[in-house]
Short mmCIF file of C-alpha atoms and ligand atoms in Angstrom, two decimals:
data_model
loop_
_atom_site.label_atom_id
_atom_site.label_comp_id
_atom_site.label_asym_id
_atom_site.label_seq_id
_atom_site.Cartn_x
_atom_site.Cartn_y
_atom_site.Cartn_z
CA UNK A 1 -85.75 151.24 53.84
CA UNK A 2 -87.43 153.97 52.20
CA UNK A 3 -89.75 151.53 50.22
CA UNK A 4 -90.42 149.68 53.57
CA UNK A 5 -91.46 153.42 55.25
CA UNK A 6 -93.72 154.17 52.55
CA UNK A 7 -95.39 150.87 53.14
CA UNK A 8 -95.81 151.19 56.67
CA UNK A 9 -97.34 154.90 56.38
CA UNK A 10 -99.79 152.95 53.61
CA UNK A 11 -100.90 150.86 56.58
CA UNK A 12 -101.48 153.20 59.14
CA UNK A 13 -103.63 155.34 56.39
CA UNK A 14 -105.38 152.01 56.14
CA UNK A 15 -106.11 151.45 59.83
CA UNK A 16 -103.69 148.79 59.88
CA UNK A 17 -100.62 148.58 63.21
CA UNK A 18 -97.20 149.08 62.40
CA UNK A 19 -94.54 148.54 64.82
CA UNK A 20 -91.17 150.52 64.65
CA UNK A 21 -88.36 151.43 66.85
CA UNK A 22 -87.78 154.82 69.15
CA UNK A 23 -84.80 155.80 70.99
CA UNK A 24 -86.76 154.34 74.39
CA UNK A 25 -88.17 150.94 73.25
CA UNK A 26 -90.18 149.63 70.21
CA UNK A 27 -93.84 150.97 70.07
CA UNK A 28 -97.28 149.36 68.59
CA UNK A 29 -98.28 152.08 66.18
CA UNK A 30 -101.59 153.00 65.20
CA UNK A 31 -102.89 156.12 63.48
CA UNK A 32 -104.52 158.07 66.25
CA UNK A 33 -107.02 159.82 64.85
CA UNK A 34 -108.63 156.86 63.83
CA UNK A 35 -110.42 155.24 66.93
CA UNK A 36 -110.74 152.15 64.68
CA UNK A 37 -106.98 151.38 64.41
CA UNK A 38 -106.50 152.55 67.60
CA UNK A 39 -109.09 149.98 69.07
CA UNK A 40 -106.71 147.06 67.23
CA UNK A 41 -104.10 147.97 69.49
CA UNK A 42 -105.57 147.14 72.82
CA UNK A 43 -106.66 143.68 71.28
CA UNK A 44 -103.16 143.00 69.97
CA UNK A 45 -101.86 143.81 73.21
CA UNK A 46 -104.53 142.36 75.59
CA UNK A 47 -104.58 145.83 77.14
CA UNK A 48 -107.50 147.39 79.46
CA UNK A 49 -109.29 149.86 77.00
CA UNK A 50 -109.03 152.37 79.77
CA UNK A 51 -105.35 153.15 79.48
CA UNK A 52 -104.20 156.18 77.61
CA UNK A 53 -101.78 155.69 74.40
CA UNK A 54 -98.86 158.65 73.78
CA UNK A 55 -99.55 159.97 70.54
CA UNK A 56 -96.19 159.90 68.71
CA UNK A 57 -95.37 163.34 66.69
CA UNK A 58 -93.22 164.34 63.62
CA UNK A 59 -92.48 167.54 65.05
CA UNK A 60 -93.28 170.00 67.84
CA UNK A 61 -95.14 172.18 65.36
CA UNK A 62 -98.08 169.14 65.45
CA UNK A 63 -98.50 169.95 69.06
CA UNK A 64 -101.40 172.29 68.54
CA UNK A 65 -103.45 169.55 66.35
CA UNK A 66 -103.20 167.54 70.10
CA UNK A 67 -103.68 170.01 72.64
CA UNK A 68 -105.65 172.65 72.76
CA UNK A 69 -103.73 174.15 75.27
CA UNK A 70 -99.79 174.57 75.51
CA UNK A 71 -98.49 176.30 78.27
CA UNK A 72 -95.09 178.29 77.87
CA UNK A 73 -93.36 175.89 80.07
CA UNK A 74 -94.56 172.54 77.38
CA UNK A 75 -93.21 174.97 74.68
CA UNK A 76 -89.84 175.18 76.36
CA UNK A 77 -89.46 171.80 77.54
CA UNK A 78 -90.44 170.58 73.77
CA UNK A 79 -87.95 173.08 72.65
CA UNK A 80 -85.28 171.72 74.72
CA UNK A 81 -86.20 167.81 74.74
CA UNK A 82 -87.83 166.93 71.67
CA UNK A 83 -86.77 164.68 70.04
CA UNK A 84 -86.05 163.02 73.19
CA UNK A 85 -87.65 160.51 75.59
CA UNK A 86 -90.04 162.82 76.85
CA UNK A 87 -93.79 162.33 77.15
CA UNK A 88 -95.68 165.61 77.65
CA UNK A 89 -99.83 165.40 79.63
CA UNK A 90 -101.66 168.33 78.18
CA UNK A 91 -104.77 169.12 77.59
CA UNK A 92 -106.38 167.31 74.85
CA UNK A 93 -108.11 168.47 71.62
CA UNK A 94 -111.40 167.80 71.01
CA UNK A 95 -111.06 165.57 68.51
CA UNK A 96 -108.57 163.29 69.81
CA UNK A 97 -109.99 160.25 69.94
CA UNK A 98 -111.67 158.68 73.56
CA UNK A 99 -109.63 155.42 72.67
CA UNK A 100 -106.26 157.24 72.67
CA UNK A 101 -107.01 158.92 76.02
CA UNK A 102 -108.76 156.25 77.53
CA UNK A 103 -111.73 159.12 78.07
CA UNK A 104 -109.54 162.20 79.67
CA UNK A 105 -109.67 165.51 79.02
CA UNK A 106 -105.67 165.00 78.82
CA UNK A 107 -103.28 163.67 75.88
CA UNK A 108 -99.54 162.25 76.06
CA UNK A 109 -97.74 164.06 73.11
CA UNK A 110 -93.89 163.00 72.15
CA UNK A 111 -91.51 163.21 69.80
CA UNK A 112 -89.36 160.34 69.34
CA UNK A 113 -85.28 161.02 68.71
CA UNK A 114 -84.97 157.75 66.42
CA UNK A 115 -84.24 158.13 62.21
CA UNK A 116 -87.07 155.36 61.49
CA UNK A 117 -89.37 156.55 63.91
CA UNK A 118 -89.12 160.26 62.49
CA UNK A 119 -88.69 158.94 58.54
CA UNK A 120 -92.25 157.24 59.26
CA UNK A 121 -94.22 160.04 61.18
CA UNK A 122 -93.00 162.34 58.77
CA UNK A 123 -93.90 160.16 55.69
CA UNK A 124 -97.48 159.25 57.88
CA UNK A 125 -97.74 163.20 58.59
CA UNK A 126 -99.94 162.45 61.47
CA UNK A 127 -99.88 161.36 64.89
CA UNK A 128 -99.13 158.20 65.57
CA UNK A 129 -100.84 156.20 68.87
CA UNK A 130 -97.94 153.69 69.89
CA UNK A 131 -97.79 152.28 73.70
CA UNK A 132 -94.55 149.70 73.88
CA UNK A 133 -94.67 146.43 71.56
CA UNK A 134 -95.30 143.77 73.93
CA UNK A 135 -98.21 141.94 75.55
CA UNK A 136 -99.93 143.61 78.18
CA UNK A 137 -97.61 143.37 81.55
CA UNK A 138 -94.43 142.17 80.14
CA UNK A 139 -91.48 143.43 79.10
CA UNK A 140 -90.78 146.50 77.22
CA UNK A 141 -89.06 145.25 73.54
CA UNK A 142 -85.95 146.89 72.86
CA UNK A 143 -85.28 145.23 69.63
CA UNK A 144 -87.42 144.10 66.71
CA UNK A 145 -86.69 139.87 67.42
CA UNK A 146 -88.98 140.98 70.60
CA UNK A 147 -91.49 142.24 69.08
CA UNK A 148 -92.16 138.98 66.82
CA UNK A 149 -91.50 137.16 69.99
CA UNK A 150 -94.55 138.61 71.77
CA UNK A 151 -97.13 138.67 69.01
CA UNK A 152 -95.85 135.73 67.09
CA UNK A 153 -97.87 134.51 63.89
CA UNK A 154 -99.86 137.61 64.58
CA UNK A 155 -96.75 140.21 64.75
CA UNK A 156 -97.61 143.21 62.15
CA UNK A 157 -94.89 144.52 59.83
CA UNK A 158 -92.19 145.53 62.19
CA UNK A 159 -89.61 148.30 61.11
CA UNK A 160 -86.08 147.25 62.23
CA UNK A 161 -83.78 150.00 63.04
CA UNK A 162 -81.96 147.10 65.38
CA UNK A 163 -81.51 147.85 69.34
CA UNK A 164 -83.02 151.19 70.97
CA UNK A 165 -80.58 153.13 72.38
CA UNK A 166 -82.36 154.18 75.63
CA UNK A 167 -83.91 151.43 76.69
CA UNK A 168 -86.21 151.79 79.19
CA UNK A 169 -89.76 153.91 78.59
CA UNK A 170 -89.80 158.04 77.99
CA UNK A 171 -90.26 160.58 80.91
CA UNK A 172 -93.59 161.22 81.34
CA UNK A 173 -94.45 164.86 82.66
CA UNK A 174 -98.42 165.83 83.21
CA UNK A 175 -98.45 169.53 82.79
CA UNK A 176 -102.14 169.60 82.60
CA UNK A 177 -103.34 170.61 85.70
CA UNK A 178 -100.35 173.14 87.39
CA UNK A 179 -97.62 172.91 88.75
CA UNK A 180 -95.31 170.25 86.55
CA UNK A 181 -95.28 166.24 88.24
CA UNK A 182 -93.56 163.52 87.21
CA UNK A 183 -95.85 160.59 86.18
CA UNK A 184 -93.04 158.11 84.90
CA UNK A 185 -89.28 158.24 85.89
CA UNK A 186 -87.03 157.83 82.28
CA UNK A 187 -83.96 159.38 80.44
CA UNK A 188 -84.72 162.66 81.24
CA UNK A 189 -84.31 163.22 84.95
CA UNK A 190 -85.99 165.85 87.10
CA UNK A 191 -82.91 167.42 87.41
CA UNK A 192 -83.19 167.97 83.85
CA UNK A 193 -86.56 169.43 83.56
CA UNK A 194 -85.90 171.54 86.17
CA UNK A 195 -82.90 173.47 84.71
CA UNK A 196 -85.10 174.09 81.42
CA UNK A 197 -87.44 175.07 84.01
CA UNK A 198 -86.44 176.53 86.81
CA UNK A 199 -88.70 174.55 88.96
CA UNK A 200 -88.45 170.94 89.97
CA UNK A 201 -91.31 169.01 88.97
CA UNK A 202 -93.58 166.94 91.90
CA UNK A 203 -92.76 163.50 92.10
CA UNK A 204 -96.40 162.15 91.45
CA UNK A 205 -97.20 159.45 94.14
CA UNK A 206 -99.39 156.48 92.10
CA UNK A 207 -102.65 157.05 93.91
CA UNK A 208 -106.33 156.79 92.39
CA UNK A 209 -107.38 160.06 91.19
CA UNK A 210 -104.04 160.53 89.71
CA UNK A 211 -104.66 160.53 85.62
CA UNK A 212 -104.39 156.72 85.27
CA UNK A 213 -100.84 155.41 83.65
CA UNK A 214 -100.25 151.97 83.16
CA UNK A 215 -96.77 152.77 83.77
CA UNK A 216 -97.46 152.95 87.10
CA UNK A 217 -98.82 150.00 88.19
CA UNK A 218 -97.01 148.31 90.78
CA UNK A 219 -96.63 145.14 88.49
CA UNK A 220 -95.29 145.63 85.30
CA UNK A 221 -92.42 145.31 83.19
CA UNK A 222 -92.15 141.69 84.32
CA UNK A 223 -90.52 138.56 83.49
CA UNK A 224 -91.97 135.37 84.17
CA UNK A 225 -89.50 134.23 86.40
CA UNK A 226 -89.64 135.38 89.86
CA UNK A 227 -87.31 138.29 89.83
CA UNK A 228 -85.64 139.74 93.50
CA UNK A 229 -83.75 142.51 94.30
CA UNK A 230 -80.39 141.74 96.34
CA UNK A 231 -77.28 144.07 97.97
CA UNK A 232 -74.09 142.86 96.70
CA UNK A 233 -73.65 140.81 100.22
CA UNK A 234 -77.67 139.58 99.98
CA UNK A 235 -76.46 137.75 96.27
CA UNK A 236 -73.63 135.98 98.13
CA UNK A 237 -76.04 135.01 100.81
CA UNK A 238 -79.17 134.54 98.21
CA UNK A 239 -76.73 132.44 95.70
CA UNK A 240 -75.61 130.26 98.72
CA UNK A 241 -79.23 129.90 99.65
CA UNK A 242 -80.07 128.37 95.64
CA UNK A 243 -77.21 126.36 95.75
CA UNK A 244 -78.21 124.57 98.86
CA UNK A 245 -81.73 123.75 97.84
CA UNK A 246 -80.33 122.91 94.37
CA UNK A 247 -82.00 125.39 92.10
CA UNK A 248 -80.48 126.57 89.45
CA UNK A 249 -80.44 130.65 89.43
CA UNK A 250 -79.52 133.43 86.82
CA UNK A 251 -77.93 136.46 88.23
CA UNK A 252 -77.95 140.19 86.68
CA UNK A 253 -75.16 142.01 87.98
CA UNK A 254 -72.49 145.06 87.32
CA UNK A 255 -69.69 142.88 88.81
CA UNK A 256 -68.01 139.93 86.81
CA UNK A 257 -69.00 136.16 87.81
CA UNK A 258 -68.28 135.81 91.38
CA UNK A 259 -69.20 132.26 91.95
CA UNK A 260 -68.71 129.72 88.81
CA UNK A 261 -71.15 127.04 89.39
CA UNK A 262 -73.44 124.60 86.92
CA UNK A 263 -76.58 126.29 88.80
CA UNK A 264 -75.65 130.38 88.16
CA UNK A 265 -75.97 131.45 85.16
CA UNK A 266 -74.10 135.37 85.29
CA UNK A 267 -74.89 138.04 82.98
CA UNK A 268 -72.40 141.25 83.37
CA UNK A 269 -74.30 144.70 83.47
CA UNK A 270 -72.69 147.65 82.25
CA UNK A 271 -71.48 149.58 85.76
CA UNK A 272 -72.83 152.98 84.51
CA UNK A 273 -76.46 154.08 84.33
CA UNK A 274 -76.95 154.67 80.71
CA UNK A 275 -75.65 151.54 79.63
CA UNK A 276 -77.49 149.50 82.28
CA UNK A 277 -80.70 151.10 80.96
CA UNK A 278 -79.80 150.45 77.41
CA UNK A 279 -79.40 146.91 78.13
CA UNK A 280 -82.14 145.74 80.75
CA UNK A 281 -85.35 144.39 79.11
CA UNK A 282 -83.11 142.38 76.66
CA UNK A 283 -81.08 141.11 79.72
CA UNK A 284 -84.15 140.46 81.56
CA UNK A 285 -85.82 138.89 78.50
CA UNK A 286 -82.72 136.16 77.88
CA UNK A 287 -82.69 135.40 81.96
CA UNK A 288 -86.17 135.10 82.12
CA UNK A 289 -85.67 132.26 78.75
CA UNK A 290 -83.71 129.93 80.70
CA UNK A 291 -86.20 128.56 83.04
CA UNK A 292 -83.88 129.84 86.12
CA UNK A 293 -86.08 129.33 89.60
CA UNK A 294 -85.28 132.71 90.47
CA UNK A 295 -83.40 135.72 88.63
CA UNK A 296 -81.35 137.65 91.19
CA UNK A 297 -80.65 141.57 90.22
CA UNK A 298 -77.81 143.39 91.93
CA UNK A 299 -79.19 146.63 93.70
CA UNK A 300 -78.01 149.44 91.65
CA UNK A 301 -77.02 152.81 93.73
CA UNK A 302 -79.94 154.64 94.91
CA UNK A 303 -78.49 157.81 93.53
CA UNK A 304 -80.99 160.27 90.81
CA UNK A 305 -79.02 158.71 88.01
CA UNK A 306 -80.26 155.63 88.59
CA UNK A 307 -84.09 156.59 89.21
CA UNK A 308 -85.72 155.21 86.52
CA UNK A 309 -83.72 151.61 86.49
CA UNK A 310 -84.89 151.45 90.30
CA UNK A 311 -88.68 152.27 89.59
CA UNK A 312 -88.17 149.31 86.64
CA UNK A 313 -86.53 146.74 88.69
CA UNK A 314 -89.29 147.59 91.07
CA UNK A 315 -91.97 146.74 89.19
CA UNK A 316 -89.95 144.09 87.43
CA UNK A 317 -90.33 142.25 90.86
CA UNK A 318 -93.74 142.85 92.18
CA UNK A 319 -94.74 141.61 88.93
CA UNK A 320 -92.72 138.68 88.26
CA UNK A 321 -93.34 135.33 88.73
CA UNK A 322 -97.19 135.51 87.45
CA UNK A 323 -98.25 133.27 84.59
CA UNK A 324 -100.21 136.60 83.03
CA UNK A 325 -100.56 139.81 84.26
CA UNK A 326 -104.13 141.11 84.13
O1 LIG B 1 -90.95 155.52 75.62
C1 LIG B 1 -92.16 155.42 75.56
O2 LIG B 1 -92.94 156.21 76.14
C2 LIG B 1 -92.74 154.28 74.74
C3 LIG B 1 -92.42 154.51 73.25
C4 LIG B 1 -93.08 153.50 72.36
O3 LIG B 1 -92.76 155.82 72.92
N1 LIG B 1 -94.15 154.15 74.92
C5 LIG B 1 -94.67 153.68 76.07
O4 LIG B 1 -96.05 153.55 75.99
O5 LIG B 1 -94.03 153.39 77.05
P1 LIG B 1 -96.90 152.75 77.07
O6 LIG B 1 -98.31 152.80 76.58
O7 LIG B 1 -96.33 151.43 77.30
O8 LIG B 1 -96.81 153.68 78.29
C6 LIG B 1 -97.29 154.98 78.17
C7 LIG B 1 -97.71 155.52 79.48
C8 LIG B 1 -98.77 154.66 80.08
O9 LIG B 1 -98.43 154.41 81.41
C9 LIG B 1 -99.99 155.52 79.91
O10 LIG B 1 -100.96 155.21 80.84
C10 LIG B 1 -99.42 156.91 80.06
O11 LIG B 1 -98.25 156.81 79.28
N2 LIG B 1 -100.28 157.94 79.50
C11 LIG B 1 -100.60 158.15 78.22
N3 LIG B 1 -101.48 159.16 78.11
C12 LIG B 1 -101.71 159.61 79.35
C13 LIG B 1 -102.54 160.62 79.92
N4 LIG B 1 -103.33 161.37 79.16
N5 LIG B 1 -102.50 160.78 81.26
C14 LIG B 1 -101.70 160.02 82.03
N6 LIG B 1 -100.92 159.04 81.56
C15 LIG B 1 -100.93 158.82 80.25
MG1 LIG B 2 -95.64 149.70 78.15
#
């Protein structure tokens, strides 16, 4: 692996994209100080040039390369979280690159908890501009066989450090303008910033003067297959419904098979919230492969714990069901 790290540091000093693993999900690497590379991104991806990249990190001690300002409260949640699955919005330097920050005064800094991830930045010594490996709109990939799946013959040299543990995208906290709000629910809850704190951050509403996040749009994170959210009666009701007009239907839910039919296809999710997390996308991914009419997701709790999954599945279904997201 070590041969295969110093290869992929080679091409990010040559402008090139590299793709590797993080605890959260696989990112699209470029080097970020070079507005160049970082351009190839958005064309691999397909993505609106106006959507800010986090700049990936070997260390905390790179922070001040990033941001020209870090208040004591991004130095203690770095000190606490990092390396972890959270995204800090501060201020920007003045020679981050416009491309990387889609033209704000503001920068997404992280430091990502995963050996290949860390082996490479440390190797690159640089930042590193990665938003998640897939095409523009669709699912996050959690393991490299997803990555080559969205870019095909096109895929760059993908470092395989096999499935991410997370799952599902970092926290992302803007502490550039006051008092701490949360862009993007993830691993690390509010509850958890706050102790580290001793405030609770603002639940940011998505609205359009808030910095922009593609994160947040209502649609994304979507499989192609339209994708509904049912209570544990509505999948009795919503299976009876399929069956009836003959479709066939997958289901995603924490309970085993209820109803064994030709026309459900059942996949078990793991009852707790960390595991669920850890195995969404690629859940969502295989459902989404069998041509199902409709994938029906059991309703998690509504409980903190279970934040972020509910803000994915969300978005999972306003966005499904759309040939290409835009
Ligand atoms: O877990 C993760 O965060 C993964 C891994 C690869 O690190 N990355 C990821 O990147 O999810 P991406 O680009 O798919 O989502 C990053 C989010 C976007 O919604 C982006 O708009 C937001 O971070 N973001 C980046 N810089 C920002 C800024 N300066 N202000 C507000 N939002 C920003
Ligand atoms: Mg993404």
């Amino acid at each position: 692996m070590a041969a295969e790290i110093a290869r992929a540091a080679a091409l990010l000093r040559a402008g090139e994209l590299v793709a590797f693993p993080t605890e959260t999900v696989y990112g699209l690497g470029a080097n970020a100080a070079d507005a160049t590379a970082v351009a190839k991104i958005f064309a691999a991806k397909g993505r609106p040039a106006d959507h800010p990249l986090i700049v990936h990190l070997p260390s905390a001690a790179h922070l001040p390369r990033w941001a020209r300002e870090a208040p004591a409260e991004a130095e203690r949640l770095a000190a606490a979280f990092w390396p972890g699955p959270l995204t800090l919005i501060l201020k920007r330097q003045a020679n981050v690159p416009d491309a990387v920050t889609g033209g704000q005064d503001t920068v997404g800094l992280r430091v990502p908890d995963h050996p290949l991830a860390l082996a490479l930045l440390a190797v690159f010594d640089g930042g590193v501009a990665a938003p998640s490996a897939n095409r523009f709109g669709r699912i996050s990939p959690t393991t490299a066989a997803h990555v080559r799946e969205e870019f095909g013959d096109r895929a760059p040299l993908v470092l395989d450090g096999g499935p991410c543990p997370v799952g599902i995208e970092s926290t992302i906290l803007d502490l550039s303008s006051g008092a701490p709000r949360l862009l993007r629910p993830g691993a690390i809850s509010a509850a958890d910033i706050a102790r580290v704190l001793g405030r609770t951050p603002a639940i940011a509403a998505p609205h359009a003067d808030a910095p922009r996040a593609s994160g947040m749009l209502a649609a994304h994170y979507a499989p192609r297959t339209p994708l509904q959210q049912v209570s544990s009666d509505g999948l009795l009701f919503a299976l009876r419904d399929a069956l009836v007009a003959g479709e066939r239907v997958a289901v995603l839910a924490p309970t085993a098979q209820a109803i064994s039919h030709d026309l459900v296809i059942w996949k078990q999710a793991p009852a707790e919230p960390a595991g669920f997390a850890r195995a969404l996308y690629a859940s969502l991914r295989e459902l989404d492969a069998l041509g199902c009419a409709r994938i029906l997701v059991q309703q998690p709790p509504s409980s903190e714990a279970w934040l972020a999954i509910n803000d994915r599945l969300r978005r999972a279904a306003a966005g499904s069901g759309a040939d290409d997201e835009t």
